[in-house]
Short mmCIF file of C-alpha atoms in Angstrom, two decimals:
data_model
loop_
_atom_site.label_atom_id
_atom_site.label_comp_id
_atom_site.label_asym_id
_atom_site.label_seq_id
_atom_site.Cartn_x
_atom_site.Cartn_y
_atom_site.Cartn_z
CA UNK A 1 0.00 0.00 0.00
CA UNK A 2 1.14 3.50 -0.71
CA UNK A 3 3.00 4.99 2.25
CA UNK A 4 0.85 8.11 2.68
CA UNK A 5 -2.38 6.18 2.26
CA UNK A 6 -1.21 3.69 4.88
CA UNK A 7 -0.28 6.44 7.32
CA UNK A 8 -3.72 8.02 6.98
CA UNK A 9 -5.68 4.76 6.95
CA UNK A 10 -4.20 2.34 9.46
CA UNK A 11 -4.49 2.63 13.23
CA UNK A 12 -0.74 2.79 13.88
CA UNK A 13 -0.29 5.14 10.89
CA UNK A 14 -2.80 7.61 12.33
CA UNK A 15 -1.19 7.38 15.74
CA UNK A 16 2.19 8.03 14.13
CA UNK A 17 0.84 11.16 12.43
CA UNK A 18 -0.62 12.25 15.76
CA UNK A 19 2.74 11.71 17.49
CA UNK A 20 4.73 13.46 14.78
CA UNK A 21 2.47 16.52 14.58
CA UNK A 22 2.37 16.59 18.37
CA UNK A 23 6.16 16.63 18.47
CA UNK A 24 6.25 19.55 16.00
CA UNK A 25 3.80 21.47 18.16
CA UNK A 26 5.73 20.75 21.37
CA UNK A 27 8.75 22.21 19.59
CA UNK A 28 6.74 25.22 18.45
CA UNK A 29 5.18 26.04 21.84
CA UNK A 30 8.62 25.79 23.46
CA UNK A 31 10.13 28.26 21.01
CA UNK A 32 7.04 30.45 21.24
CA UNK A 33 7.33 30.64 25.03
CA UNK A 34 11.04 31.45 24.94
CA UNK A 35 10.36 34.21 22.40
CA UNK A 36 7.47 35.62 24.42
CA UNK A 37 9.42 35.72 27.68
CA UNK A 38 11.29 38.65 26.10
CA UNK A 39 8.32 40.76 27.20
CA UNK A 40 10.13 41.07 30.55
CA UNK A 41 13.07 42.89 28.91
CA UNK A 42 13.13 46.33 27.34
CA UNK A 43 10.42 46.94 24.67
CA UNK A 44 13.13 46.90 21.99
CA UNK A 45 13.67 43.17 22.51
CA UNK A 46 10.19 41.80 21.82
CA UNK A 47 9.32 44.50 19.30
CA UNK A 48 12.53 43.84 17.38
CA UNK A 49 11.87 40.09 17.54
CA UNK A 50 8.28 40.54 16.31
CA UNK A 51 9.52 42.81 13.53
CA UNK A 52 12.04 40.18 12.49
CA UNK A 53 9.33 37.49 12.32
CA UNK A 54 7.01 39.76 10.33
CA UNK A 55 9.85 40.63 7.93
CA UNK A 56 10.30 36.93 7.05
CA UNK A 57 7.40 37.36 4.64
CA UNK A 58 6.88 34.20 2.57
CA UNK A 59 9.02 32.16 4.98
CA UNK A 60 6.71 33.20 7.83
CA UNK A 61 3.72 32.13 5.78
CA UNK A 62 5.36 28.80 4.96
CA UNK A 63 5.95 28.19 8.68
CA UNK A 64 2.41 29.27 9.55
CA UNK A 65 0.96 27.01 6.88
CA UNK A 66 3.07 24.08 8.06
CA UNK A 67 1.93 24.61 11.66
CA UNK A 68 -1.70 24.90 10.59
CA UNK A 69 -1.40 21.64 8.64
CA UNK A 70 0.09 20.02 11.76
CA UNK A 71 -2.82 21.25 13.90
CA UNK A 72 -5.31 20.04 11.27
CA UNK A 73 -3.73 16.58 10.98
CA UNK A 74 -3.46 16.29 14.79
CA UNK A 75 -7.14 17.18 15.28
CA UNK A 76 -8.26 15.01 12.37
CA UNK A 77 -6.31 12.01 13.72
CA UNK A 78 -7.73 12.58 17.19
CA UNK A 79 -11.30 12.67 15.88
CA UNK A 80 -10.84 9.68 13.57
CA UNK A 81 -9.13 7.55 16.25
CA UNK A 82 -11.74 8.50 18.85
CA UNK A 83 -14.67 7.62 16.60
CA UNK A 84 -13.11 4.26 15.73
CA UNK A 85 -12.38 3.52 19.37
CA UNK A 86 -15.90 4.48 20.47
CA UNK A 87 -17.34 2.12 17.85
CA UNK A 88 -14.93 -0.64 18.93
CA UNK A 89 -16.15 -0.56 22.53
CA UNK A 90 -19.36 -2.23 21.45
CA UNK A 91 -23.04 -1.78 22.16
CA UNK A 92 -23.05 -2.48 25.92
CA UNK A 93 -21.03 -0.45 28.39
CA UNK A 94 -19.51 -2.05 31.46
CA UNK A 95 -21.60 -1.64 34.61
CA UNK A 96 -18.42 -1.15 36.61
CA UNK A 97 -15.42 0.57 35.09
CA UNK A 98 -12.15 0.77 36.93
CA UNK A 99 -8.98 2.63 36.03
CA UNK A 100 -5.95 0.50 36.77
CA UNK A 101 -2.89 2.20 35.37
CA UNK A 102 -4.00 5.11 33.19
CA UNK A 103 -2.53 8.43 34.32
CA UNK A 104 -4.95 11.25 35.17
CA UNK A 105 -3.62 13.35 32.27
CA UNK A 106 -4.34 10.52 29.82
CA UNK A 107 -7.99 10.28 30.88
CA UNK A 108 -8.75 13.88 29.96
CA UNK A 109 -6.90 14.22 26.63
CA UNK A 110 -10.08 15.00 24.71
CA UNK A 111 -11.27 17.62 27.19
CA UNK A 112 -7.87 19.30 27.46
CA UNK A 113 -7.46 19.09 23.68
CA UNK A 114 -10.80 20.75 22.98
CA UNK A 115 -10.12 23.61 25.41
CA UNK A 116 -6.64 24.10 23.95
CA UNK A 117 -8.09 24.20 20.42
CA UNK A 118 -10.66 26.82 21.49
CA UNK A 119 -7.84 28.75 23.13
CA UNK A 120 -5.70 28.50 19.99
CA UNK A 121 -8.49 30.02 17.90
CA UNK A 122 -8.96 32.83 20.43
CA UNK A 123 -5.22 33.38 20.72
CA UNK A 124 -4.84 33.79 16.94
CA UNK A 125 -7.85 36.13 16.89
CA UNK A 126 -6.33 38.09 19.77
CA UNK A 127 -2.67 38.60 18.88
CA UNK A 128 -2.34 37.55 15.22
CA UNK A 129 -5.53 38.63 13.45
CA UNK A 130 -6.66 41.37 15.85
CA UNK A 131 -10.31 40.31 15.77
CA UNK A 132 -10.64 39.87 19.53
CA UNK A 133 -9.90 43.10 21.44
CA UNK A 134 -9.18 45.09 18.25
CA UNK A 135 -8.68 48.25 20.31
CA UNK A 136 -5.39 47.02 21.73
CA UNK A 137 -4.20 45.19 18.57
CA UNK A 138 -0.74 46.21 17.39
CA UNK A 139 -2.06 47.95 14.24
CA UNK A 140 -4.37 50.13 16.35
CA UNK A 141 -1.53 51.28 18.63
CA UNK A 142 1.04 54.00 17.90
CA UNK A 143 4.15 52.47 16.30
CA UNK A 144 7.37 51.91 18.21
CA UNK A 145 10.64 53.52 17.18
CA UNK A 146 13.57 51.25 18.03
CA UNK A 147 15.85 52.88 20.60
CA UNK A 148 18.74 50.50 19.98
CA UNK A 149 19.74 47.77 17.52
CA UNK A 150 18.02 44.50 18.46
CA UNK A 151 20.18 41.39 18.15
CA UNK A 152 19.65 37.74 19.06
CA UNK A 153 22.84 35.70 19.42
CA UNK A 154 24.54 38.38 17.33
CA UNK A 155 21.93 38.06 14.59
CA UNK A 156 20.34 41.44 13.73
CA UNK A 157 16.57 41.54 14.23
CA UNK A 158 15.84 45.27 13.84
CA UNK A 159 18.01 48.38 13.56
CA UNK A 160 18.01 51.48 15.73
CA UNK A 161 15.45 53.99 14.49
CA UNK A 162 13.28 51.38 12.70
CA UNK A 163 9.57 52.04 13.14
CA UNK A 164 7.91 48.76 14.12
CA UNK A 165 4.61 47.49 15.58
CA UNK A 166 4.36 47.97 19.35
CA UNK A 167 3.82 44.33 20.33
CA UNK A 168 5.12 45.14 23.80
CA UNK A 169 2.21 47.48 24.54
CA UNK A 170 -0.28 45.14 22.86
CA UNK A 171 0.67 42.31 25.23
CA UNK A 172 0.60 44.51 28.33
CA UNK A 173 -2.76 46.02 27.43
CA UNK A 174 -4.21 42.67 26.35
CA UNK A 175 -3.33 40.94 29.59
CA UNK A 176 -4.56 43.84 31.71
CA UNK A 177 -7.99 42.27 31.20
CA UNK A 178 -8.45 39.68 34.00
CA UNK A 179 -10.93 37.53 32.04
CA UNK A 180 -8.51 37.18 29.13
CA UNK A 181 -5.55 36.52 31.41
CA UNK A 182 -7.35 33.89 33.46
CA UNK A 183 -8.53 32.12 30.29
CA UNK A 184 -4.93 32.11 29.08
CA UNK A 185 -3.71 30.66 32.36
CA UNK A 186 -6.36 27.91 32.41
CA UNK A 187 -5.69 27.05 28.76
CA UNK A 188 -1.92 26.78 29.15
CA UNK A 189 -2.51 24.75 32.31
CA UNK A 190 -4.59 22.28 30.32
CA UNK A 191 -2.06 22.35 27.49
CA UNK A 192 0.64 21.38 30.01
CA UNK A 193 -1.51 18.48 31.23
CA UNK A 194 -2.19 17.51 27.59
CA UNK A 195 1.52 17.50 26.83
CA UNK A 196 2.28 15.47 29.96
CA UNK A 197 0.52 12.44 28.45
CA UNK A 198 1.31 13.50 24.89
CA UNK A 199 5.09 13.51 25.29
CA UNK A 200 5.12 10.20 27.16
CA UNK A 201 2.74 8.76 24.60
CA UNK A 202 4.55 9.89 21.46
CA UNK A 203 7.67 7.99 22.47
CA UNK A 204 5.59 4.84 22.85
CA UNK A 205 3.91 5.38 19.49
CA UNK A 206 7.16 5.93 17.64
CA UNK A 207 8.58 2.94 19.50
CA UNK A 208 11.28 4.72 21.48
CA UNK A 209 10.04 3.82 24.93
CA UNK A 210 10.86 0.85 27.11
CA UNK A 211 10.77 -0.09 30.78
CA UNK A 212 14.48 0.74 31.02
CA UNK A 213 13.89 4.45 30.78
CA UNK A 214 10.12 4.96 30.94
CA UNK A 215 10.39 6.26 34.51
CA UNK A 216 12.98 8.85 33.48
CA UNK A 217 10.90 9.78 30.44
CA UNK A 218 7.86 10.47 32.63
CA UNK A 219 9.95 12.61 34.98
CA UNK A 220 11.48 14.59 32.12
CA UNK A 221 8.01 15.16 30.64
CA UNK A 222 6.70 16.24 34.05
CA UNK A 223 9.56 18.71 34.63
CA UNK A 224 9.16 20.07 31.10
CA UNK A 225 5.40 20.56 31.57
CA UNK A 226 5.84 22.28 34.95
CA UNK A 227 8.51 24.63 33.56
CA UNK A 228 6.35 25.29 30.49
CA UNK A 229 3.34 26.10 32.66
CA UNK A 230 5.30 28.38 34.99
CA UNK A 231 6.81 30.21 32.04
CA UNK A 232 3.39 30.78 30.55
CA UNK A 233 1.84 31.63 33.89
CA UNK A 234 4.48 34.33 34.34
CA UNK A 235 3.38 36.50 31.39
CA UNK A 236 -0.35 37.06 32.09
CA UNK A 237 0.19 36.44 35.82
CA UNK A 238 2.86 39.12 36.28
CA UNK A 239 0.99 41.65 34.15
CA UNK A 240 -2.35 41.05 35.84
CA UNK A 241 -0.97 41.27 39.36
CA UNK A 242 1.13 44.30 38.51
CA UNK A 243 4.42 42.57 39.31
CA UNK A 244 5.55 43.40 35.77
CA UNK A 245 4.88 47.00 34.83
CA UNK A 246 5.33 48.35 31.31
CA UNK A 247 8.55 50.30 30.77
CA UNK A 248 8.36 54.04 31.26
CA UNK A 249 7.65 55.92 28.05
CA UNK A 250 5.75 53.11 26.33
CA UNK A 251 2.19 53.53 25.16
CA UNK A 252 1.05 50.74 27.52
CA UNK A 253 2.55 52.58 30.49
CA UNK A 254 0.68 55.77 29.62
CA UNK A 255 -2.60 53.93 29.08
CA UNK A 256 -2.38 51.85 32.24
CA UNK A 257 -1.37 54.91 34.31
CA UNK A 258 -4.46 56.70 33.00
CA UNK A 259 -6.72 53.83 34.09
CA UNK A 260 -5.23 51.92 37.05
CA UNK A 261 -8.24 49.58 37.26
CA UNK A 262 -7.23 48.33 33.85
CA UNK A 263 -9.91 46.56 31.91
CA UNK A 264 -10.29 46.06 28.22
CA UNK A 265 -12.94 48.76 28.00
CA UNK A 266 -10.65 51.20 29.80
CA UNK A 267 -7.85 50.70 27.32
CA UNK A 268 -9.86 51.26 24.18
CA UNK A 269 -8.07 54.08 22.32
CA UNK B 1 -2.94 -24.83 65.43
CA UNK B 2 -1.80 -23.36 62.15
CA UNK B 3 -4.25 -25.48 60.21
CA UNK B 4 -7.11 -24.41 62.45
CA UNK B 5 -6.37 -20.73 61.88
CA UNK B 6 -5.95 -21.08 58.16
CA UNK B 7 -9.41 -22.54 57.67
CA UNK B 8 -11.92 -19.80 57.06
CA UNK B 9 -15.57 -20.43 57.54
CA UNK B 10 -17.89 -20.87 54.61
CA UNK B 11 -19.67 -17.68 53.60
CA UNK B 12 -22.28 -16.24 51.27
CA UNK B 13 -22.11 -13.67 48.51
CA UNK B 14 -24.52 -12.21 45.97
CA UNK B 15 -23.67 -12.68 42.31
CA UNK B 16 -24.87 -9.97 39.93
CA UNK B 17 -24.48 -11.69 36.58
CA UNK B 18 -25.07 -10.47 33.03
CA UNK B 19 -27.68 -12.74 31.47
CA UNK B 20 -28.30 -12.64 27.75
CA UNK B 21 -30.02 -15.50 25.93
CA UNK B 22 -28.14 -15.00 22.69
CA UNK B 23 -26.56 -12.56 20.25
CA UNK B 24 -28.63 -9.46 19.47
CA UNK B 25 -30.99 -10.21 22.33
CA UNK B 26 -31.57 -7.86 25.22
CA UNK B 27 -29.43 -8.60 28.26
CA UNK B 28 -29.73 -7.65 31.90
CA UNK B 29 -28.13 -8.17 35.27
CA UNK B 30 -29.71 -10.83 37.50
CA UNK B 31 -28.85 -11.34 41.17
CA UNK B 32 -28.20 -14.87 42.46
CA UNK B 33 -27.35 -15.78 46.04
CA UNK B 34 -24.29 -18.01 46.38
CA UNK B 35 -24.57 -19.55 49.83
CA UNK B 36 -22.27 -21.74 51.89
CA UNK B 37 -19.27 -21.03 49.68
CA UNK B 38 -15.91 -22.40 50.76
CA UNK B 39 -13.13 -19.80 50.64
CA UNK B 40 -10.93 -22.45 49.04
CA UNK B 41 -13.24 -22.83 46.06
CA UNK B 42 -12.13 -21.29 42.80
CA UNK B 43 -14.38 -18.65 41.31
CA UNK B 44 -15.42 -21.05 38.54
CA UNK B 45 -16.21 -23.82 41.05
CA UNK B 46 -18.45 -21.35 42.81
CA UNK B 47 -20.18 -20.70 39.48
CA UNK B 48 -20.57 -24.50 39.08
CA UNK B 49 -22.26 -24.66 42.49
CA UNK B 50 -24.60 -21.80 41.60
CA UNK B 51 -25.37 -23.46 38.25
CA UNK B 52 -26.16 -26.78 40.01
CA UNK B 53 -28.69 -24.91 42.12
CA UNK B 54 -30.18 -23.22 39.05
CA UNK B 55 -30.45 -26.55 37.21
CA UNK B 56 -32.21 -28.15 40.20
CA UNK B 57 -34.91 -25.50 40.22
CA UNK B 58 -35.26 -25.71 36.43
CA UNK B 59 -33.57 -22.41 35.59
CA UNK B 60 -31.13 -21.94 32.74
CA UNK B 61 -27.56 -22.21 34.12
CA UNK B 62 -25.17 -19.29 33.63
CA UNK B 63 -23.11 -19.87 30.48
CA UNK B 64 -19.42 -19.12 31.01
CA UNK B 65 -16.32 -20.10 29.04
CA UNK B 66 -13.78 -22.38 30.71
CA UNK B 67 -11.44 -25.20 29.79
CA UNK B 68 -8.14 -26.03 31.48
CA UNK B 69 -8.93 -24.23 34.76
CA UNK B 70 -5.21 -23.81 35.44
CA UNK B 71 -4.46 -20.52 33.74
CA UNK B 72 -2.86 -21.76 30.55
CA UNK B 73 -5.58 -22.03 27.93
CA UNK B 74 -7.03 -18.51 27.95
CA UNK B 75 -10.63 -19.67 27.64
CA UNK B 76 -12.13 -18.20 30.82
CA UNK B 77 -13.13 -14.64 30.32
CA UNK B 78 -15.18 -12.92 32.98
CA UNK B 79 -14.95 -9.30 33.98
CA UNK B 80 -15.32 -9.43 37.75
CA UNK B 81 -16.10 -6.22 39.62
CA UNK B 82 -14.95 -4.14 36.66
CA UNK B 83 -11.62 -5.91 36.12
CA UNK B 84 -11.10 -8.57 33.46
CA UNK B 85 -10.10 -11.80 35.27
CA UNK B 86 -11.09 -10.21 38.57
CA UNK B 87 -9.00 -9.40 41.62
CA UNK B 88 -5.33 -10.32 41.72
CA UNK B 89 -2.43 -9.73 39.38
CA UNK B 90 -1.09 -12.08 36.74
CA UNK B 91 -3.92 -14.63 37.00
CA UNK B 92 -6.83 -15.75 34.83
CA UNK B 93 -10.43 -16.00 36.09
CA UNK B 94 -9.96 -19.71 36.83
CA UNK B 95 -7.15 -18.84 39.26
CA UNK B 96 -9.32 -16.49 41.32
CA UNK B 97 -10.28 -18.04 44.64
CA UNK B 98 -13.30 -17.18 46.73
CA UNK B 99 -11.03 -16.12 49.62
CA UNK B 100 -10.54 -12.90 47.62
CA UNK B 101 -14.10 -11.98 48.60
CA UNK B 102 -15.87 -11.46 51.91
CA UNK B 103 -19.19 -12.31 53.54
CA UNK B 104 -22.08 -10.45 51.94
CA UNK B 105 -20.11 -9.07 48.98
CA UNK B 106 -21.97 -8.27 45.80
CA UNK B 107 -19.84 -9.60 42.93
CA UNK B 108 -20.62 -8.10 39.53
CA UNK B 109 -19.80 -10.53 36.70
CA UNK B 110 -19.85 -9.28 33.11
CA UNK B 111 -18.57 -10.70 29.83
CA UNK B 112 -15.45 -9.33 28.08
CA UNK B 113 -17.03 -6.46 26.19
CA UNK B 114 -15.85 -5.33 22.74
CA UNK B 115 -17.46 -5.03 19.34
CA UNK B 116 -14.86 -7.43 17.92
CA UNK B 117 -15.87 -10.00 20.58
CA UNK B 118 -19.59 -10.46 19.87
CA UNK B 119 -21.53 -12.03 22.70
CA UNK B 120 -22.74 -15.60 22.24
CA UNK B 121 -24.56 -16.16 25.51
CA UNK B 122 -24.41 -14.74 29.05
CA UNK B 123 -20.67 -14.50 29.79
CA UNK B 124 -19.45 -16.27 26.65
CA UNK B 125 -18.03 -14.18 23.83
CA UNK B 126 -16.72 -15.08 20.40
CA UNK B 127 -13.00 -14.31 20.25
CA UNK B 128 -12.49 -15.64 16.72
CA UNK B 129 -11.09 -12.23 15.72
CA UNK B 130 -7.86 -13.25 17.50
CA UNK B 131 -7.65 -16.42 15.38
CA UNK B 132 -8.03 -14.33 12.23
CA UNK B 133 -5.16 -12.08 13.32
CA UNK B 134 -3.01 -15.15 14.01
CA UNK B 135 -3.85 -16.65 10.63
CA UNK B 136 -2.77 -13.41 8.94
CA UNK B 137 0.84 -13.81 10.03
CA UNK B 138 1.32 -15.43 13.44
CA UNK B 139 3.40 -18.25 12.03
CA UNK B 140 6.65 -19.03 10.23
CA UNK B 141 6.83 -20.87 6.92
CA UNK B 142 9.08 -23.92 7.13
CA UNK B 143 9.64 -26.38 4.34
CA UNK B 144 9.02 -29.99 5.19
CA UNK B 145 11.89 -32.42 5.21
CA UNK B 146 14.45 -33.63 7.69
CA UNK B 147 14.55 -31.63 10.90
CA UNK B 148 17.63 -29.38 11.12
CA UNK B 149 20.26 -30.10 13.74
CA UNK B 150 19.31 -28.90 17.19
CA UNK B 151 21.02 -25.62 18.09
CA UNK B 152 22.20 -25.09 14.53
CA UNK B 153 20.73 -21.59 14.67
CA UNK B 154 22.25 -19.63 17.56
CA UNK B 155 19.77 -17.48 19.47
CA UNK B 156 21.01 -14.94 22.04
CA UNK B 157 19.73 -15.75 25.52
CA UNK B 158 18.17 -12.27 25.98
CA UNK B 159 16.22 -12.65 22.75
CA UNK B 160 15.06 -16.12 23.66
CA UNK B 161 13.87 -14.89 27.07
CA UNK B 162 12.06 -11.91 25.59
CA UNK B 163 10.46 -14.06 22.89
CA UNK B 164 9.33 -16.47 25.61
CA UNK B 165 7.75 -13.58 27.54
CA UNK B 166 5.79 -12.62 24.43
CA UNK B 167 4.96 -16.24 23.68
CA UNK B 168 3.37 -16.66 27.09
CA UNK B 169 0.29 -14.83 25.72
CA UNK B 170 -2.67 -17.20 26.03
CA UNK B 171 -4.90 -15.10 23.77
CA UNK B 172 -7.61 -14.66 26.40
CA UNK B 173 -8.59 -11.16 25.27
CA UNK B 174 -8.38 -9.50 28.70
CA UNK B 175 -6.25 -6.74 27.13
CA UNK B 176 -9.11 -5.88 24.77
CA UNK B 177 -11.67 -6.12 27.55
CA UNK B 178 -9.72 -3.76 29.80
CA UNK B 179 -8.89 -1.17 27.15
CA UNK B 180 -11.32 1.72 27.05
CA UNK B 181 -10.88 1.66 23.26
CA UNK B 182 -11.13 -2.15 22.98
CA UNK B 183 -7.72 -2.18 21.33
CA UNK B 184 -5.98 -5.47 20.62
CA UNK B 185 -2.50 -3.94 20.48
CA UNK B 186 -1.05 -5.94 23.39
CA UNK B 187 -2.19 -9.28 21.92
CA UNK B 188 -0.96 -8.45 18.43
CA UNK B 189 2.29 -6.99 19.78
CA UNK B 190 2.97 -10.19 21.74
CA UNK B 191 2.30 -12.40 18.73
CA UNK B 192 4.36 -10.20 16.39
CA UNK B 193 7.28 -9.96 18.82
CA UNK B 194 7.33 -13.64 19.72
CA UNK B 195 8.36 -14.51 16.15
CA UNK B 196 10.04 -11.24 15.24
CA UNK B 197 12.63 -11.72 18.00
CA UNK B 198 13.74 -15.11 16.70
CA UNK B 199 16.00 -15.78 13.70
CA UNK B 200 13.37 -18.11 12.23
CA UNK B 201 10.90 -15.24 12.19
CA UNK B 202 13.06 -12.84 10.18
CA UNK B 203 12.19 -13.78 6.57
CA UNK B 204 8.52 -12.89 7.11
CA UNK B 205 9.04 -10.18 9.70
CA UNK B 206 7.82 -7.17 7.68
CA UNK B 207 5.04 -9.06 5.96
CA UNK B 208 3.88 -10.45 9.30
CA UNK B 209 3.56 -7.16 11.17
CA UNK B 210 1.86 -5.42 8.24
CA UNK B 211 -0.64 -8.24 7.73
CA UNK B 212 -1.44 -8.75 11.42
CA UNK B 213 -2.03 -5.03 12.05
CA UNK B 214 -4.19 -4.82 8.91
CA UNK B 215 -6.31 -7.75 10.10
CA UNK B 216 -6.51 -6.22 13.58
CA UNK B 217 -7.85 -2.96 12.09
CA UNK B 218 -10.33 -4.81 9.90
CA UNK B 219 -11.65 -6.83 12.83
CA UNK B 220 -12.96 -3.63 14.42
CA UNK B 221 -10.65 -3.28 17.38
CA UNK B 222 -10.01 0.24 18.68
CA UNK B 223 -6.81 2.25 18.84
CA UNK B 224 -4.18 2.34 21.54
CA UNK B 225 -4.19 5.42 23.83
CA UNK B 226 -1.04 4.34 25.67
CA UNK B 227 -2.81 4.06 29.02
CA UNK B 228 -1.52 0.54 29.65
CA UNK B 229 -4.71 -0.87 31.18
CA UNK B 230 -4.00 -3.94 29.01
CA UNK B 231 -0.75 -4.96 30.65
CA UNK B 232 -2.28 -4.26 34.07
CA UNK B 233 -4.85 -7.04 33.59
CA UNK B 234 -2.77 -9.46 31.51
CA UNK B 235 -2.81 -12.85 33.27
CA UNK B 236 0.67 -13.48 31.87
CA UNK B 237 1.97 -9.99 32.80
CA UNK B 238 3.02 -9.25 29.24
CA UNK B 239 4.54 -5.79 29.16
CA UNK B 240 3.32 -2.95 26.94
CA UNK B 241 6.97 -2.54 25.90
CA UNK B 242 6.02 -5.03 23.21
CA UNK B 243 3.52 -2.48 21.88
CA UNK B 244 6.34 0.07 21.47
CA UNK B 245 8.37 -2.65 19.77
CA UNK B 246 5.53 -3.46 17.39
CA UNK B 247 4.97 0.23 16.60
CA UNK B 248 8.65 0.52 15.68
CA UNK B 249 8.53 -2.70 13.70
CA UNK B 250 5.36 -1.67 11.88
CA UNK B 251 6.59 1.80 10.90
CA UNK B 252 9.93 0.42 9.74
CA UNK B 253 8.17 -2.30 7.72
CA UNK B 254 5.80 0.26 6.22
CA UNK B 255 8.64 2.54 5.12
CA UNK B 256 10.75 -0.38 3.89
CA UNK B 257 7.90 -1.91 1.90
CA UNK B 258 7.44 1.38 0.07
CA UNK B 259 11.06 1.78 -0.94
CA UNK B 260 11.98 -1.82 -1.68
CA UNK B 261 12.60 -2.68 -5.32
CA UNK B 262 9.92 -5.03 -6.67
CA UNK B 263 11.07 -8.35 -8.08
CA UNK B 264 9.86 -9.50 -11.46
CA UNK B 265 9.21 -13.00 -10.13
CA UNK B 266 5.68 -13.85 -9.08
CA UNK B 267 4.89 -14.97 -5.53
CA UNK B 268 5.43 -18.56 -4.54
CA UNK B 269 8.33 -20.93 -4.27
CA UNK B 270 10.58 -22.12 -7.07
#
């Protein structure tokens, strides 16, 4: 049978696609978090970084398309596998059902997955498309003039004096809304739980797991998920509680100073 | 003294058993008292006693599958109190003793449930799907003739041990019954690995795993969620490491089969 057809048709093939796309997304969310943590530095850092990504042009679109395909395949595989498995269980349910060895994270993969998907759609509408909270979207804010050259590992991202989108202020103003921030925190919490089983599971599916190191694998996955959650908690958490304040002179600082009880309605321009 | 203390008194339990007259007929739970049960009786002997009572009063006895009653044939197949093969680890239903239960317990007995295991009657299910998977590749092809010299094919001890672990699968279907997706991955993985680990299994290794997984999918089993409920109920304690091994084997075979040059010769021997 043709390789692609087999991957999309057979049970193990579908699971392999699920594992592979999951692995890509674990890689993406890790890089995404590291990039976003630059919000805690001077505005030049994240604004320069965002400018660099925007300037990639067709490459950015290729990456976006690839990630969207990964999400689509992951969701499709999840739905297809779930429907098959439901049908396989048969007409009568057990009167008594016991869990013997399944981890808690593994029992709620569908629930956590659905919430994360809803979050993903909102997140893209919020910070990429500007449909949710358009008032604080980067295109609605005054542009940022780079104070210094922005470099990452010596690689130039944006030059001094460049006029770029003020992503820094967009993030600060966006997370000043407690409802949005709390939804973000819950969603990344569930994503961490989802990845806890997902990472462990993908090694089994690809066939790289055995009793010799399964215990270590679970611990590594757990530590990764905790660090990932804390990193993601830090951004909305610090902004919402006021631990992180926008740098003096930024648009976000002016706006938040004008309305200390920051809500989304208060920061409409 | 020791003997006196070790003898527990006879006791009574209530059996809540799934009764279903035949395939596609409505089923329901029926309660039966099991009185004066010796703690040293096996679970199946207790069912025999209850069935004797039912026969005496003219009721239909409870149909349940059993054969060797010593944990090696894989015929017995009850889900007892929500766990295939009941309480205990590494044992089949026939190895469950009534001392695992206490006075007045309500014991819920259900068949192994899965679409691929259609119910025949009461607690008896049709597990032919496993035979079909075996027939698809759970064998090696050997030409007839004089037997080769013993030990002419060296097998590393570790491989032999691992193959023996996989070969201890008795095909009872508890892995399917325990899986929330009714997946047969542990059974198929054991059968694939048992031969795939041995030198004699190499010529048909790729063909075997591809064919057995295909047959498994066609039989209507579900998909593995890597929750390992299967290995937790396996009466032979077969590890889910074999599932990882089969996944690896399957993917490698799938990729290899797509990039292998095709011979001009037709199938079959010379």
